[in-house]
XYZ file of N, CA and C in Angstrom:
369
model
N -44.437 167.819 -18.511
C -45.615 167.059 -18.761
C -46.192 166.534 -17.463
N -47.501 166.404 -17.515
C -48.120 165.868 -16.318
C -48.635 164.460 -16.587
N -48.647 163.717 -15.535
C -49.063 162.324 -15.643
C -50.398 162.155 -14.931
N -51.300 161.489 -15.626
C -52.610 161.219 -15.036
C -52.707 159.726 -14.823
N -53.055 159.341 -13.612
C -53.230 157.915 -13.343
C -54.679 157.666 -12.959
N -55.239 156.645 -13.521
C -56.622 156.276 -13.247
C -56.635 154.986 -12.461
N -57.456 154.992 -11.435
C -57.602 153.765 -10.653
C -58.599 152.870 -11.367
N -58.228 151.655 -11.617
C -59.151 150.750 -12.303
C -59.895 149.911 -11.276
N -61.136 149.705 -11.587
C -61.982 148.886 -10.733
C -62.251 147.597 -11.499
N -61.744 146.499 -10.998
C -61.848 145.234 -11.704
C -63.132 144.464 -11.396
N -64.003 145.012 -10.535
C -65.223 144.278 -10.193
C -66.262 144.450 -11.308
N -66.988 143.400 -11.540
C -68.017 143.408 -12.568
C -69.349 143.718 -11.893
N -70.089 144.673 -12.440
C -71.386 145.036 -11.868
C -72.425 144.013 -12.311
N -73.076 143.400 -11.345
C -74.119 142.434 -11.634
C -75.413 142.931 -11.012
N -76.438 143.071 -11.840
C -77.722 143.534 -11.322
C -77.625 144.983 -10.899
N -77.976 145.250 -9.646
C -77.963 146.611 -9.136
C -76.824 146.824 -8.150
N -75.947 145.872 -8.030
C -74.874 146.033 -7.060
C -73.761 146.889 -7.645
N -73.119 147.587 -6.802
C -71.978 148.396 -7.205
C -70.982 148.380 -6.063
N -69.794 148.801 -6.312
C -68.822 148.793 -5.224
C -69.186 149.767 -4.118
N -70.105 150.677 -4.358
C -70.455 151.676 -3.355
C -71.638 151.267 -2.499
N -72.365 150.247 -2.911
C -73.491 149.768 -2.110
C -73.232 148.332 -1.710
N -73.765 147.981 -0.577
C -73.610 146.609 -0.110
C -74.931 145.877 -0.304
N -74.855 144.690 -0.845
C -76.028 143.863 -1.003
C -76.194 143.051 0.272
N -77.351 143.223 0.917
C -77.591 142.530 2.176
C -78.522 141.369 1.908
N -78.052 140.167 2.098
C -78.838 138.958 1.946
C -78.783 138.230 3.276
N -79.883 138.196 4.030
C -79.830 137.620 5.372
C -79.484 136.135 5.394
N -79.859 135.390 4.367
C -79.574 133.962 4.392
C -78.139 133.669 3.960
N -77.569 134.582 3.238
C -76.210 134.375 2.766
C -76.138 133.545 1.505
N -77.261 133.011 1.037
C -77.269 132.182 -0.162
C -77.709 133.035 -1.352
N -77.112 132.786 -2.484
C -77.540 133.487 -3.693
C -78.146 132.472 -4.652
N -79.181 132.888 -5.369
C -79.869 132.000 -6.287
C -79.232 132.077 -7.673
N -79.205 130.940 -8.301
C -78.745 130.914 -9.689
C -79.896 131.345 -10.584
N -79.630 131.452 -11.846
C -80.672 131.824 -12.795
C -81.799 130.798 -12.790
N -81.439 129.536 -12.710
C -82.422 128.464 -12.658
C -83.253 128.536 -11.381
N -82.618 128.879 -10.280
C -83.328 129.009 -9.004
C -84.306 130.169 -9.017
N -83.897 131.301 -9.603
C -84.801 132.448 -9.709
C -86.001 132.114 -10.586
N -85.777 131.362 -11.682
C -86.866 130.944 -12.552
C -87.831 130.025 -11.803
N -87.294 129.084 -11.047
C -88.134 128.165 -10.278
C -88.947 128.927 -9.239
N -88.333 129.905 -8.582
C -89.039 130.704 -7.585
C -90.167 131.496 -8.253
N -89.904 132.084 -9.410
C -90.909 132.867 -10.119
C -92.082 131.984 -10.543
N -91.795 130.811 -11.079
C -92.860 129.900 -11.492
C -93.685 129.418 -10.304
N -93.029 129.189 -9.183
C -93.736 128.759 -7.981
C -94.687 129.849 -7.495
N -94.223 131.073 -7.454
C -95.062 132.186 -7.002
C -96.217 132.407 -7.973
N -95.964 132.299 -9.281
C -97.024 132.475 -10.273
C -98.082 131.380 -10.138
N -97.666 130.128 -9.967
C -98.639 129.043 -9.833
C -99.420 129.156 -8.531
N -98.773 129.599 -7.466
C -99.465 129.811 -6.199
C -100.510 130.915 -6.339
N -100.186 131.945 -7.089
C -101.137 133.033 -7.328
C -102.350 132.530 -8.098
N -102.136 131.699 -9.111
C -103.248 131.149 -9.897
C -104.147 130.297 -9.008
N -103.564 129.487 -8.160
C -104.348 128.629 -7.267
C -105.160 129.471 -6.288
N -104.568 130.515 -5.737
C -105.291 131.370 -4.801
C -106.435 132.114 -5.481
N -106.205 132.632 -6.677
C -107.262 133.333 -7.400
C -108.400 132.371 -7.724
N -108.093 131.167 -8.141
C -109.129 130.178 -8.439
C -109.916 129.826 -7.178
N -109.228 129.705 -6.056
C -109.905 129.407 -4.800
C -110.833 130.517 -4.363
N -110.383 131.756 -4.479
C -111.218 132.889 -4.089
C -112.424 133.027 -5.010
N -112.238 132.779 -6.305
C -113.376 132.901 -7.213
C -114.388 131.784 -6.967
N -113.926 130.622 -6.567
C -114.853 129.530 -6.257
C -115.637 129.842 -4.985
N -114.981 130.450 -4.006
C -115.646 130.801 -2.758
C -116.632 131.939 -2.952
N -116.351 132.839 -3.891
C -117.219 133.998 -4.084
C -118.480 133.652 -4.857
N -118.557 132.459 -5.393
C -119.754 132.033 -6.100
C -119.705 132.326 -7.577
N -118.546 132.608 -8.096
C -118.449 132.891 -9.531
C -118.782 131.626 -10.299
N -119.690 131.725 -11.203
C -120.062 130.586 -12.026
C -121.138 129.707 -11.420
N -121.751 130.120 -10.307
C -122.794 129.313 -9.680
C -124.146 129.483 -10.344
N -124.299 130.525 -11.133
C -125.598 130.800 -11.738
C -125.843 129.838 -12.895
N -126.924 129.078 -12.788
C -127.289 128.128 -13.829
C -128.496 128.702 -14.559
N -128.354 128.847 -15.850
C -129.431 129.406 -16.655
C -130.085 128.273 -17.435
N -131.385 128.168 -17.280
C -132.117 127.133 -18.005
C -132.212 127.524 -19.474
N -132.075 126.559 -20.368
C -132.192 126.892 -21.782
C -133.605 127.379 -22.101
N -133.664 128.391 -22.932
C -134.943 128.985 -23.290
C -135.358 128.502 -24.668
N -136.625 128.114 -24.779
C -137.181 127.735 -26.071
C -137.882 128.953 -26.660
N -137.951 128.999 -27.967
C -138.568 130.127 -28.639
C -139.663 129.643 -29.585
N -140.701 130.450 -29.698
C -141.765 130.250 -30.666
C -141.669 131.412 -31.632
N -141.675 131.150 -32.924
C -141.619 132.208 -33.923
C -143.034 132.525 -34.387
N -143.383 133.816 -34.283
C -144.709 134.259 -34.714
C -144.550 135.383 -35.726
N -145.557 135.542 -36.574
C -145.617 136.650 -37.528
C -146.608 137.658 -36.968
N -146.187 138.909 -36.870
C -147.029 139.950 -36.288
C -148.183 140.249 -37.247
N -149.441 140.086 -36.775
C -150.583 140.434 -37.624
C -150.733 141.960 -37.753
N -151.472 142.402 -38.729
C -151.680 143.832 -38.934
C -152.408 144.468 -37.762
N -151.988 145.652 -37.360
C -152.639 146.391 -36.282
C -152.221 145.974 -34.887
N -151.302 145.034 -34.742
C -150.859 144.583 -33.424
C -149.641 145.392 -32.975
N -149.488 145.482 -31.673
C -148.325 146.159 -31.082
C -147.488 145.119 -30.353
N -146.330 145.543 -29.940
C -145.461 144.638 -29.173
C -146.133 144.246 -27.861
N -146.846 145.196 -27.262
C -147.546 144.921 -26.007
C -148.644 143.870 -26.204
N -149.404 143.958 -27.289
C -150.491 143.003 -27.506
C -149.945 141.606 -27.801
N -148.824 141.538 -28.524
C -148.199 140.231 -28.782
C -147.674 139.639 -27.479
N -147.055 140.479 -26.654
C -146.512 140.001 -25.378
C -147.624 139.556 -24.444
N -148.739 140.285 -24.427
C -149.846 139.905 -23.534
C -150.496 138.598 -23.974
N -150.436 138.294 -25.267
C -151.013 137.036 -25.750
C -150.180 135.836 -25.308
N -148.875 136.017 -25.122
C -147.994 134.898 -24.768
C -147.487 134.953 -23.334
N -147.870 135.965 -22.593
C -147.387 136.118 -21.216
C -148.243 135.323 -20.251
N -147.610 134.789 -19.226
C -148.333 134.077 -18.171
C -148.407 134.909 -16.898
N -147.920 136.114 -16.948
C -147.916 136.948 -15.750
C -147.607 138.390 -16.110
N -146.405 138.798 -15.834
C -145.971 140.176 -16.051
C -145.767 140.445 -17.537
N -146.624 141.287 -18.105
C -146.559 141.580 -19.536
C -145.324 142.427 -19.855
N -144.994 143.369 -18.969
C -143.819 144.220 -19.203
C -142.545 143.373 -19.261
N -142.420 142.371 -18.397
C -141.247 141.493 -18.445
C -141.211 140.713 -19.755
N -142.370 140.305 -20.252
C -142.418 139.588 -21.526
C -142.036 140.512 -22.678
N -142.468 141.777 -22.631
C -142.085 142.742 -23.661
C -140.563 142.877 -23.696
N -139.953 143.010 -22.542
C -138.488 143.142 -22.480
C -137.799 141.858 -22.945
N -138.373 140.703 -22.633
C -137.800 139.430 -23.097
C -137.857 139.323 -24.612
N -138.974 139.760 -25.201
C -139.112 139.725 -26.661
C -138.123 140.691 -27.303
N -137.990 141.881 -26.722
C -137.026 142.858 -27.258
C -135.606 142.303 -27.200
N -135.266 141.661 -26.104
C -133.918 141.106 -25.954
C -133.688 139.937 -26.910
N -134.688 139.077 -27.070
C -134.545 137.902 -27.940
C -134.418 138.293 -29.408
N -135.012 139.436 -29.789
C -135.013 139.857 -31.184
C -134.094 141.047 -31.459
N -133.351 141.474 -30.459
C -132.442 142.625 -30.582
C -133.165 143.863 -31.087
N -134.329 144.127 -30.540
C -135.106 145.311 -30.931
C -134.618 146.513 -30.131
N -134.403 147.626 -30.803
C -133.956 148.842 -30.123
C -135.127 149.618 -29.523
N -136.283 149.552 -30.165
C -137.461 150.267 -29.678
C -138.604 149.309 -29.424
N -139.817 149.898 -29.379
C -141.003 149.105 -29.098
C -141.899 148.959 -30.320
N -141.451 149.410 -31.472
C -142.264 149.369 -32.682
C -142.065 148.053 -33.422
N -143.190 147.476 -33.883
C -143.153 146.284 -34.730
C -144.013 146.540 -35.958
N -143.721 145.878 -37.048
C -144.460 146.010 -38.298
C -145.285 144.759 -38.561
N -146.350 144.933 -39.298
C -147.168 143.784 -39.701
C -146.330 142.905 -40.625
N -146.350 141.601 -40.379
C -145.572 140.666 -41.176
C -144.177 140.406 -40.626
N -143.788 141.140 -39.596
C -142.464 140.947 -38.993
C -142.459 139.656 -38.177
N -141.382 138.881 -38.299
C -141.248 137.646 -37.519
C -140.562 137.965 -36.192
N -141.167 137.485 -35.124
C -140.616 137.690 -33.775
C -140.389 136.355 -33.100
N -139.325 136.253 -32.392
C -139.067 135.079 -31.541
C -139.628 135.393 -30.164
N -140.521 134.554 -29.692
C -141.144 134.732 -28.392
C -140.573 133.704 -27.433
N -139.957 134.124 -26.319
C -139.433 133.155 -25.341
C -140.579 132.340 -24.744
N -140.383 131.033 -24.699
C -141.431 130.136 -24.219
C -140.825 129.228 -23.165
N -141.370 129.284 -21.969
C -140.897 128.437 -20.879
C -141.929 127.332 -20.683
N -141.578 126.166 -21.144
C -142.545 125.084 -21.167
C -142.538 124.270 -19.967
């Protein structure tokens, strides 16, 4: 009969360490689970602070939009979106047409007689 002997390795593998690789830690200190958690939370909070600082410097959120008032009108027979916009526009009629389309969620430029439209009014 032959005898087989196995060498037992009593070391417990923790993380990625093994008896064949050496873990190099220049400080010589090892962190506990609580220490690793504290380090992770510190890095995460520092990241949040840096992102907030960069977004503040980049001007995110600096745009102030004035509230818009609306006038509701009923489209008379034979009128077009352009004629309604020109009646309420103080300058660029095309910009007013686009404002009316946006305010009323219109997909095209067609309007019907009797249709109610919200007209942006800057008072």
